[in-house]
Tab-separated table of C-alpha atoms and ligand atoms in Angstrom:
chain	number	residue	atom	x	y	z
A	220	MET	CA	-72.531	129.286	27.430
A	221	PRO	CA	-74.366	130.508	24.332
A	222	TYR	CA	-72.669	129.008	21.295
A	223	VAL	CA	-73.814	129.306	17.696
A	224	GLU	CA	-75.329	125.831	17.313
A	225	PRO	CA	-74.959	123.670	14.183
A	226	GLY	CA	-78.560	122.423	14.498
A	227	HIS	CA	-79.815	118.864	14.018
A	228	PRO	CA	-79.607	117.648	10.411
A	229	SER	CA	-83.064	116.024	10.518
A	230	GLU	CA	-84.669	119.239	11.789
A	231	LEU	CA	-82.799	121.342	9.249
A	232	ILE	CA	-83.830	119.070	6.368
A	233	GLU	CA	-87.422	119.428	7.498
A	234	ALA	CA	-87.151	123.200	7.936
A	235	THR	CA	-85.509	123.575	4.518
A	236	GLY	CA	-88.245	121.487	2.896
A	237	ALA	CA	-90.953	123.531	4.650
A	238	LEU	CA	-89.386	126.833	3.536
A	239	PHE	CA	-89.152	125.498	-0.026
A	240	THR	CA	-92.815	124.473	-0.024
A	241	ARG	CA	-93.841	127.860	1.346
A	242	ALA	CA	-91.784	129.735	-1.277
A	243	TYR	CA	-92.693	127.614	-4.315
A	244	ASP	CA	-95.993	125.866	-3.432
A	245	ALA	CA	-94.515	122.418	-4.086
A	246	ALA	CA	-92.155	120.036	-2.299
A	247	PRO	CA	-88.439	119.869	-3.272
A	248	ARG	CA	-87.145	116.854	-5.216
A	249	VAL	CA	-83.703	116.760	-3.547
A	250	VAL	CA	-82.009	118.200	-0.444
A	251	ALA	CA	-78.232	118.316	0.031
A	252	ARG	CA	-76.045	119.718	2.786
A	253	ALA	CA	-72.507	121.110	2.668
A	254	PRO	CA	-70.426	122.157	5.683
A	255	GLY	CA	-68.600	125.381	6.475
A	256	ARG	CA	-64.987	125.017	7.582
A	257	VAL	CA	-62.345	126.284	9.921
A	258	ASN	CA	-58.701	126.097	8.930
A	259	LEU	CA	-56.295	124.710	11.562
A	260	ILE	CA	-53.249	126.170	9.843
A	261	GLY	CA	-51.969	127.137	6.380
A	262	GLU	CA	-53.374	130.560	5.521
A	263	HIS	CA	-53.198	132.102	2.025
A	264	THR	CA	-51.047	129.143	1.037
A	265	ASP	CA	-53.665	127.531	-1.244
A	266	TYR	CA	-53.235	129.976	-4.149
A	267	ASN	CA	-49.452	129.657	-3.734
A	268	ARG	CA	-49.703	125.918	-4.513
A	269	GLY	CA	-48.983	125.235	-0.840
A	270	LEU	CA	-50.449	123.130	1.980
A	271	VAL	CA	-53.546	123.741	4.118
A	272	LEU	CA	-55.100	121.804	7.004
A	273	PRO	CA	-58.806	122.645	7.403
A	274	VAL	CA	-61.614	120.788	9.175
A	275	ALA	CA	-65.289	120.783	8.177
A	276	LEU	CA	-67.740	122.155	10.748
A	277	ALA	CA	-71.029	120.585	11.804
A	278	HIS	CA	-72.533	123.941	10.776
A	279	ALA	CA	-73.802	123.553	7.221
A	280	THR	CA	-75.877	124.976	4.397
A	281	TYR	CA	-78.862	122.977	3.157
A	282	ALA	CA	-79.983	123.333	-0.462
A	283	ALA	CA	-83.380	122.110	-1.683
A	284	VAL	CA	-84.101	121.955	-5.424
A	285	ALA	CA	-86.824	120.846	-7.829
A	286	GLY	CA	-86.504	120.758	-11.618
A	287	ARG	CA	-88.690	122.809	-13.966
A	288	GLU	CA	-89.525	122.179	-17.591
A	289	ASP	CA	-89.583	125.830	-18.734
A	290	GLY	CA	-85.845	126.618	-18.295
A	291	VAL	CA	-86.581	129.168	-15.557
A	292	VAL	CA	-84.323	129.389	-12.467
A	293	ARG	CA	-85.582	130.789	-9.174
A	294	ILE	CA	-83.338	131.273	-6.136
A	295	THR	CA	-84.330	132.244	-2.598
A	296	SER	CA	-83.459	131.676	1.063
A	297	GLY	CA	-87.114	131.934	1.994
A	298	ASP	CA	-86.735	135.138	3.984
A	299	ASP	CA	-85.390	137.596	1.462
A	300	GLY	CA	-88.503	138.649	-0.449
A	301	GLU	CA	-89.195	137.566	-4.011
A	302	PRO	CA	-86.870	134.874	-5.418
A	303	TRP	CA	-84.209	135.946	-7.912
A	304	THR	CA	-85.633	134.801	-11.252
A	305	GLY	CA	-83.805	134.222	-14.541
A	306	ALA	CA	-83.156	131.593	-17.198
A	307	ILE	CA	-80.815	128.589	-16.943
A	308	ASP	CA	-78.970	129.525	-20.127
A	309	THR	CA	-78.164	133.066	-18.920
A	310	VAL	CA	-76.918	132.510	-15.336
A	311	GLY	CA	-73.277	133.342	-16.164
A	312	PRO	CA	-70.949	136.137	-15.015
A	313	GLY	CA	-72.744	139.439	-14.430
A	314	ALA	CA	-76.269	137.963	-14.642
A	315	VAL	CA	-77.170	137.518	-10.969
A	316	ASP	CA	-76.975	139.950	-7.999
A	317	GLY	CA	-76.254	139.578	-4.302
A	318	TRP	CA	-75.717	136.206	-2.622
A	319	ALA	CA	-77.695	134.436	-5.382
A	320	THR	CA	-74.625	135.091	-7.581
A	321	TYR	CA	-72.926	132.131	-5.885
A	322	VAL	CA	-75.859	129.865	-6.800
A	323	GLY	CA	-76.111	131.171	-10.369
A	324	GLY	CA	-72.330	130.820	-10.598
A	325	VAL	CA	-72.490	127.133	-9.714
A	326	LEU	CA	-75.203	126.474	-12.313
A	327	TRP	CA	-73.115	128.316	-14.920
A	328	ALA	CA	-69.915	126.431	-14.009
A	329	LEU	CA	-71.677	123.060	-14.115
A	330	ARG	CA	-73.033	123.891	-17.585
A	331	GLU	CA	-69.553	124.998	-18.658
A	332	ASP	CA	-68.300	121.578	-17.535
A	333	GLY	CA	-70.838	119.840	-19.755
A	334	PHE	CA	-73.691	119.051	-17.379
A	335	ASP	CA	-77.069	119.398	-19.075
A	336	LEU	CA	-79.162	121.331	-16.536
A	337	PRO	CA	-82.920	121.915	-16.547
A	338	GLY	CA	-84.506	125.055	-15.102
A	339	MET	CA	-85.023	124.706	-11.372
A	340	ASP	CA	-86.277	126.215	-8.141
A	341	VAL	CA	-83.583	126.511	-5.459
A	342	LEU	CA	-83.912	127.327	-1.767
A	343	VAL	CA	-81.029	127.493	0.696
A	344	HIS	CA	-81.096	127.601	4.470
A	345	GLY	CA	-78.506	126.840	7.124
A	346	THR	CA	-76.364	127.502	10.139
A	347	VAL	CA	-72.953	128.629	8.843
A	348	PRO	CA	-72.475	132.165	10.201
A	349	LEU	CA	-72.316	134.603	7.282
A	350	GLY	CA	-69.222	136.733	6.727
A	351	ALA	CA	-67.415	135.108	9.680
A	352	GLY	CA	-64.555	133.639	7.648
A	353	LEU	CA	-66.073	130.149	8.026
A	354	SER	CA	-66.785	129.604	4.323
A	355	SER	CA	-70.482	130.279	4.166
A	356	SER	CA	-70.044	130.979	0.447
A	357	ALA	CA	-68.337	127.644	-0.267
A	358	ALA	CA	-71.001	125.833	1.792
A	359	LEU	CA	-73.632	127.552	-0.333
A	360	GLU	CA	-71.903	126.654	-3.611
A	361	CYS	CA	-71.207	123.041	-2.670
A	362	SER	CA	-74.702	122.357	-1.287
A	363	VAL	CA	-76.261	123.616	-4.518
A	364	ALA	CA	-73.794	121.713	-6.720
A	365	LEU	CA	-74.523	118.455	-4.920
A	366	ALA	CA	-78.291	119.004	-4.909
A	367	VAL	CA	-78.171	119.571	-8.675
A	368	CYS	CA	-76.306	116.271	-9.081
A	369	GLY	CA	-79.073	114.621	-7.059
A	370	LEU	CA	-81.629	116.148	-9.399
A	371	LEU	CA	-79.732	114.685	-12.360
A	372	GLY	CA	-79.652	111.261	-10.661
A	373	LEU	CA	-75.844	111.077	-10.659
A	374	THR	CA	-73.838	108.774	-8.407
A	375	VAL	CA	-71.781	110.874	-6.015
A	376	ASP	CA	-68.368	109.226	-6.220
A	377	ASP	CA	-64.913	110.635	-5.656
A	378	GLU	CA	-64.486	111.658	-9.272
A	379	LEU	CA	-67.748	113.626	-9.246
A	380	ARG	CA	-66.781	115.320	-5.973
A	381	HIS	CA	-63.502	116.533	-7.535
A	382	ARG	CA	-65.398	117.824	-10.565
A	383	LEU	CA	-67.749	119.712	-8.261
A	384	VAL	CA	-64.799	121.219	-6.368
A	385	ARG	CA	-63.509	122.650	-9.663
A	386	ALA	CA	-66.948	123.942	-10.693
A	387	CYS	CA	-67.520	125.627	-7.303
A	388	ILE	CA	-64.085	127.286	-7.478
A	389	ARG	CA	-64.983	128.651	-10.926
A	390	ALA	CA	-68.298	129.946	-9.559
A	391	GLU	CA	-66.480	131.836	-6.818
A	392	THR	CA	-63.567	133.204	-8.823
A	393	GLU	CA	-65.134	133.780	-12.253
A	394	VAL	CA	-68.723	134.667	-11.344
A	395	ALA	CA	-68.714	136.010	-7.763
A	396	GLY	CA	-65.336	137.682	-8.429
A	397	ALA	CA	-63.545	136.567	-5.227
A	398	PRO	CA	-60.007	135.523	-6.273
A	399	THR	CA	-59.799	132.753	-3.659
A	400	GLY	CA	-57.629	129.658	-3.734
A	401	GLY	CA	-59.816	126.540	-3.492
A	402	MET	CA	-59.338	125.399	0.109
A	403	ASP	CA	-62.946	126.062	1.113
A	404	GLN	CA	-64.644	124.154	-1.709
A	405	SER	CA	-62.166	121.264	-1.332
A	406	ILE	CA	-62.782	120.744	2.379
A	407	SER	CA	-66.552	121.120	2.033
A	408	LEU	CA	-66.748	118.363	-0.593
A	409	LEU	CA	-63.887	116.089	0.577
A	410	ALA	CA	-63.833	116.290	4.402
A	411	GLN	CA	-63.732	113.229	6.660
A	412	VAL	CA	-65.259	112.955	10.141
A	413	ASP	CA	-62.901	113.435	13.130
A	414	ALA	CA	-60.050	114.467	10.879
A	415	ALA	CA	-58.452	117.484	9.300
A	416	LEU	CA	-57.712	117.337	5.577
A	417	LEU	CA	-54.144	117.963	4.456
A	418	ILE	CA	-54.530	119.420	0.972
A	419	ASP	CA	-51.524	119.822	-1.295
A	420	PHE	CA	-52.311	122.364	-4.029
A	421	ASP	CA	-49.136	121.552	-5.948
A	422	GLN	CA	-49.855	117.842	-6.196
A	423	ASP	CA	-53.642	118.353	-6.356
A	424	SER	CA	-54.002	115.685	-3.667
A	425	SER	CA	-55.386	115.390	-0.156
A	426	ARG	CA	-55.337	113.007	2.791
A	427	ALA	CA	-57.146	112.805	6.117
A	428	VAL	CA	-55.130	113.624	9.250
A	429	PRO	CA	-56.885	112.065	12.292
A	430	LEU	CA	-57.296	114.482	15.182
A	431	GLY	CA	-58.289	112.615	18.360
A	432	LEU	CA	-59.290	115.833	20.121
A	433	ALA	CA	-61.678	114.143	22.558
A	434	ALA	CA	-59.080	111.568	23.612
A	435	ALA	CA	-56.653	114.420	24.303
A	436	GLY	CA	-59.324	116.300	26.307
A	437	LEU	CA	-59.207	119.225	23.874
A	438	THR	CA	-61.802	121.368	22.121
A	439	LEU	CA	-61.503	123.629	19.085
A	440	LEU	CA	-63.149	126.912	19.951
A	441	VAL	CA	-63.974	129.328	17.136
A	442	THR	CA	-64.557	132.988	17.945
A	443	ASP	CA	-66.241	135.137	15.307
A	444	THR	CA	-65.097	138.698	15.987
A	445	ARG	CA	-68.041	139.943	13.887
A	446	VAL	CA	-65.686	142.340	12.186
A	447	SER	CA	-66.847	142.246	8.611
A	448	HIS	CA	-64.756	140.118	6.322
A	449	ALA	CA	-65.375	140.211	2.579
A	450	LEU	CA	-63.158	138.413	0.116
A	451	VAL	CA	-64.330	140.518	-2.785
A	452	ASP	CA	-62.759	143.588	-1.115
A	453	GLY	CA	-59.270	144.571	-2.165
A	454	GLY	CA	-57.069	143.265	0.680
A	455	TYR	CA	-57.227	139.614	-0.311
A	456	ALA	CA	-56.495	140.327	-3.984
A	457	ALA	CA	-53.629	142.652	-2.991
A	458	ARG	CA	-52.001	139.860	-0.941
A	459	ARG	CA	-52.378	137.497	-3.856
A	460	ALA	CA	-50.768	140.040	-6.191
A	461	ASP	CA	-47.828	140.495	-3.785
A	462	CYS	CA	-47.287	136.723	-3.694
A	463	GLU	CA	-47.304	136.574	-7.485
A	464	ALA	CA	-44.849	139.487	-7.627
A	465	ALA	CA	-42.530	137.618	-5.239
A	466	ALA	CA	-42.696	134.419	-7.309
A	467	ASP	CA	-41.981	136.438	-10.486
A	468	ALA	CA	-39.010	138.190	-8.892
A	469	LEU	CA	-37.618	134.830	-7.779
A	470	GLY	CA	-38.223	133.233	-11.173
A	471	VAL	CA	-40.337	130.376	-9.762
A	472	PRO	CA	-43.835	129.304	-10.886
A	473	SER	CA	-45.250	129.788	-7.364
A	474	LEU	CA	-43.994	130.428	-3.828
A	475	ARG	CA	-44.251	126.674	-3.174
A	476	GLN	CA	-41.001	126.387	-5.137
A	477	ALA	CA	-39.268	129.227	-3.233
A	478	THR	CA	-36.773	128.768	-0.383
A	479	LEU	CA	-36.650	131.043	2.637
A	480	ALA	CA	-33.034	131.907	1.827
A	481	ALA	CA	-34.057	133.152	-1.631
A	482	VAL	CA	-37.062	135.056	-0.225
A	483	GLU	CA	-34.795	136.852	2.266
A	484	GLU	CA	-32.884	138.360	-0.661
A	485	LEU	CA	-35.983	140.089	-2.103
A	486	THR	CA	-35.419	143.836	-2.123
A	487	ASP	CA	-39.011	145.087	-1.861
A	488	ASP	CA	-39.725	145.051	1.881
A	489	ARG	CA	-43.468	144.455	1.628
A	490	VAL	CA	-43.194	141.719	-0.985
A	491	ARG	CA	-40.420	140.041	1.047
A	492	ARG	CA	-42.568	139.970	4.194
A	493	ARG	CA	-45.573	138.584	2.298
A	494	ALA	CA	-43.445	135.822	0.786
A	495	THR	CA	-41.808	135.090	4.142
A	496	HIS	CA	-45.251	134.391	5.589
A	497	ILE	CA	-46.133	131.988	2.785
A	498	VAL	CA	-42.878	130.030	2.837
A	499	THR	CA	-42.804	129.726	6.643
A	500	GLU	CA	-46.536	128.960	6.822
A	501	ILE	CA	-46.221	126.033	4.406
A	502	GLU	CA	-43.460	124.661	6.654
A	503	ARG	CA	-45.688	125.148	9.719
A	504	VAL	CA	-48.409	123.034	8.095
A	505	ARG	CA	-45.883	120.214	7.646
A	506	GLU	CA	-44.723	120.577	11.239
A	507	THR	CA	-48.311	120.591	12.516
A	508	VAL	CA	-49.029	117.319	10.713
A	509	ASP	CA	-45.868	115.824	12.253
A	510	ALA	CA	-46.826	117.080	15.732
A	511	LEU	CA	-50.363	115.658	15.392
A	512	ALA	CA	-48.938	112.272	14.429
A	513	VAL	CA	-47.272	112.004	17.861
A	514	ASP	CA	-50.002	113.832	19.854
A	515	ASP	CA	-47.642	116.739	20.526
A	516	TRP	CA	-50.416	119.253	21.220
A	517	ALA	CA	-48.077	121.713	22.924
A	518	GLY	CA	-46.105	121.756	19.678
A	519	VAL	CA	-49.318	122.437	17.717
A	520	GLY	CA	-50.027	125.330	20.089
A	521	ARG	CA	-46.577	126.841	19.425
A	522	LEU	CA	-47.167	126.546	15.670
A	523	PHE	CA	-50.543	128.306	16.028
A	524	ALA	CA	-48.792	131.147	17.885
A	525	ALA	CA	-46.067	131.489	15.251
A	526	SER	CA	-48.669	131.427	12.473
A	527	HIS	CA	-50.623	134.252	14.087
A	528	VAL	CA	-47.541	136.433	14.509
A	529	SER	CA	-46.611	135.830	10.877
A	530	MET	CA	-50.081	136.859	9.677
A	531	ARG	CA	-50.152	139.872	11.971
A	532	ASP	CA	-46.686	141.233	11.218
A	533	ASP	CA	-45.610	139.919	7.818
A	534	PHE	CA	-48.838	139.254	5.923
A	535	GLU	CA	-50.719	142.065	7.749
A	536	ILE	CA	-54.190	140.510	7.621
A	537	SER	CA	-55.075	140.583	11.329
A	538	CYS	CA	-56.996	143.305	13.181
A	539	PRO	CA	-57.227	144.470	16.839
A	540	GLU	CA	-60.241	142.235	17.554
A	541	LEU	CA	-58.431	139.124	16.269
A	542	ASP	CA	-55.227	139.992	18.144
A	543	LEU	CA	-57.203	140.525	21.366
A	544	THR	CA	-59.037	137.196	20.932
A	545	VAL	CA	-55.781	135.306	20.427
A	546	ALA	CA	-53.953	136.955	23.347
A	547	THR	CA	-56.892	136.584	25.723
A	548	ALA	CA	-57.546	132.946	24.796
A	549	VAL	CA	-53.947	132.016	25.555
A	550	GLU	CA	-53.906	133.974	28.829
A	551	ALA	CA	-57.111	132.191	29.885
A	552	GLY	CA	-55.723	128.728	29.249
A	553	ALA	CA	-55.766	127.933	25.514
A	554	ILE	CA	-52.808	125.829	24.341
A	555	GLY	CA	-52.624	127.930	21.204
A	556	ALA	CA	-54.710	130.359	19.159
A	557	ARG	CA	-54.526	132.094	15.806
A	558	MET	CA	-56.664	134.019	13.382
A	559	THR	CA	-58.097	131.713	10.728
A	560	GLY	CA	-59.377	132.171	7.174
A	561	GLY	CA	-58.845	135.063	4.817
A	562	GLY	CA	-58.331	137.714	7.534
A	563	PHE	CA	-59.287	141.398	7.801
A	564	GLY	CA	-61.810	140.330	10.471
A	565	GLY	CA	-63.633	137.037	10.639
A	566	SER	CA	-62.717	134.363	13.153
A	567	ALA	CA	-59.955	133.072	15.414
A	568	ILE	CA	-59.452	129.431	16.398
A	569	SER	CA	-58.244	128.352	19.845
A	570	LEU	CA	-57.102	124.912	20.966
A	571	VAL	CA	-58.437	124.664	24.511
A	572	PRO	CA	-58.451	121.994	27.261
A	573	THR	CA	-62.159	121.130	27.330
A	574	GLU	CA	-62.611	122.063	30.982
A	575	ARG	CA	-61.232	125.553	30.238
A	576	VAL	CA	-63.522	126.384	27.295
A	577	ASP	CA	-66.165	128.281	29.265
A	578	ALA	CA	-63.452	130.267	31.083
A	579	VAL	CA	-61.768	131.174	27.779
A	580	VAL	CA	-65.074	132.272	26.247
A	581	HIS	CA	-65.858	134.378	29.305
A	582	ALA	CA	-62.404	135.998	29.268
A	583	ILE	CA	-62.752	136.909	25.576
A	584	ASP	CA	-66.233	138.374	26.133
A	585	VAL	CA	-64.976	140.469	29.068
A	586	ALA	CA	-61.937	141.657	27.111
A	587	PHE	CA	-64.173	142.736	24.196
A	588	VAL	CA	-66.403	144.764	26.518
A	589	ALA	CA	-63.359	146.400	28.115
A	590	ALA	CA	-61.952	147.303	24.704
A	591	GLY	CA	-65.292	148.737	23.545
A	592	PHE	CA	-65.647	146.118	20.775
A	593	ARG	CA	-68.946	144.667	19.576
A	594	ALA	CA	-69.723	141.334	21.352
A	595	PRO	CA	-68.172	138.337	19.570
A	596	GLN	CA	-69.889	135.004	18.879
A	597	HIS	CA	-68.431	131.584	19.647
A	598	LEU	CA	-68.933	128.102	18.288
A	599	LEU	CA	-67.402	124.706	18.851
A	600	ALA	CA	-65.766	123.112	15.826
A	601	GLU	CA	-66.599	119.392	15.710
A	602	PRO	CA	-64.562	117.967	12.819
A	603	SER	CA	-67.372	116.734	10.563
A	604	GLY	CA	-67.946	114.898	7.310
A	605	ALA	CA	-68.200	116.159	3.732
A	606	ALA	CA	-71.193	117.479	1.816
A	607	GLU	CA	-73.855	114.844	1.182
A	608	LEU	CA	-77.124	114.202	-0.584
A	609	LEU	CA	-79.841	113.781	2.007
A	610	ALA	CA	-83.233	113.243	0.462
B	994	GLA	C1	-60.304	132.366	2.118
B	994	GLA	C2	-60.172	131.784	0.723
B	994	GLA	C3	-59.303	130.548	0.728
B	994	GLA	C4	-57.971	130.797	1.426
B	994	GLA	C5	-58.197	131.487	2.761
B	994	GLA	C6	-56.922	131.908	3.442
B	994	GLA	O1	-61.007	131.469	2.933
B	994	GLA	O2	-61.454	131.433	0.231
B	994	GLA	O3	-59.095	130.118	-0.610
B	994	GLA	O4	-57.092	131.536	0.617
B	994	GLA	O5	-59.028	132.629	2.655
B	994	GLA	O6	-56.181	130.806	3.812
């Protein structure tokens, strides 16, 4: 079966270095990698001070950098024409265009946090599918942030990782203009191998939740519907505004403090349904963690199903391609499936007995052809480690 492959780290380091040398006529000083992610459950809960349970993918972005003494910043991926070129002291909001905004945003946020940055050449390369709801933008931000720390000779400890999470969130929300909630940067910089990360955005804390998928004979299949998903479009911000309106109406600081009974009294139908999703979804994250602790995979599958229905009907962020993926995966043998990430397209995640994965993929492909949809792409999510400095 053709899956989108994560690639071998050693080959990707070499390829990234070679692209850097071709673009800038000199070798990079540092290379760092940062993973994309797929969320098991807990959608749109991060900006409501709720709980999320993502895993890092083996698919990652690699950032190569070398310092410069003239204060100039150049940014390229090696295959997009001339590098974006500017100055380190002007990389703030509004200064950079296109995807390089995320890189400029990180440099700006690090400077805002007090890091003294030289000019630099930056090249990024990688295997996180773009626009698939798998956090290619967070992988980009976090790989660059870590590479810059390597350039500065800093020790990458837990405290620095948390600082980088905050800087990358600022890059995304204040410079790129995507009002996202912080899950993606947190998992990319804090993930642990073979585990999901339970992040509590009220307590600002996280802990690893071991998964044991292989021992259970299960695989996490991710299907990218290839329906465009862009967090800077209005749908995401509109959901966030509805959640804030619900919290205001209930007189609580965030929906984390709201009860379902109180939410059910809200008079605005749309706002009530949005808040219902958030409050029930936070509870489903708790229940998923409990089910995982006793290897109750059937229970996890039921929670996936309930989460999807809630996002489809109450939060209204699904689409026909995601609904078809979820229904087909379950019919073909998945234990559970749901859309994952911000929604409005992007990817679905299915929990599948390993021997059924090829059959599930085939069934989804056939269903997409029958429905007249563009062919989807699939990848296998191997719960992987956090961003790291490589060379
Ligand atoms: C996007 C955002 C995250 C989160 C998810 C939905 O990935 O970047 O902060 O809100 O959507 O759970």
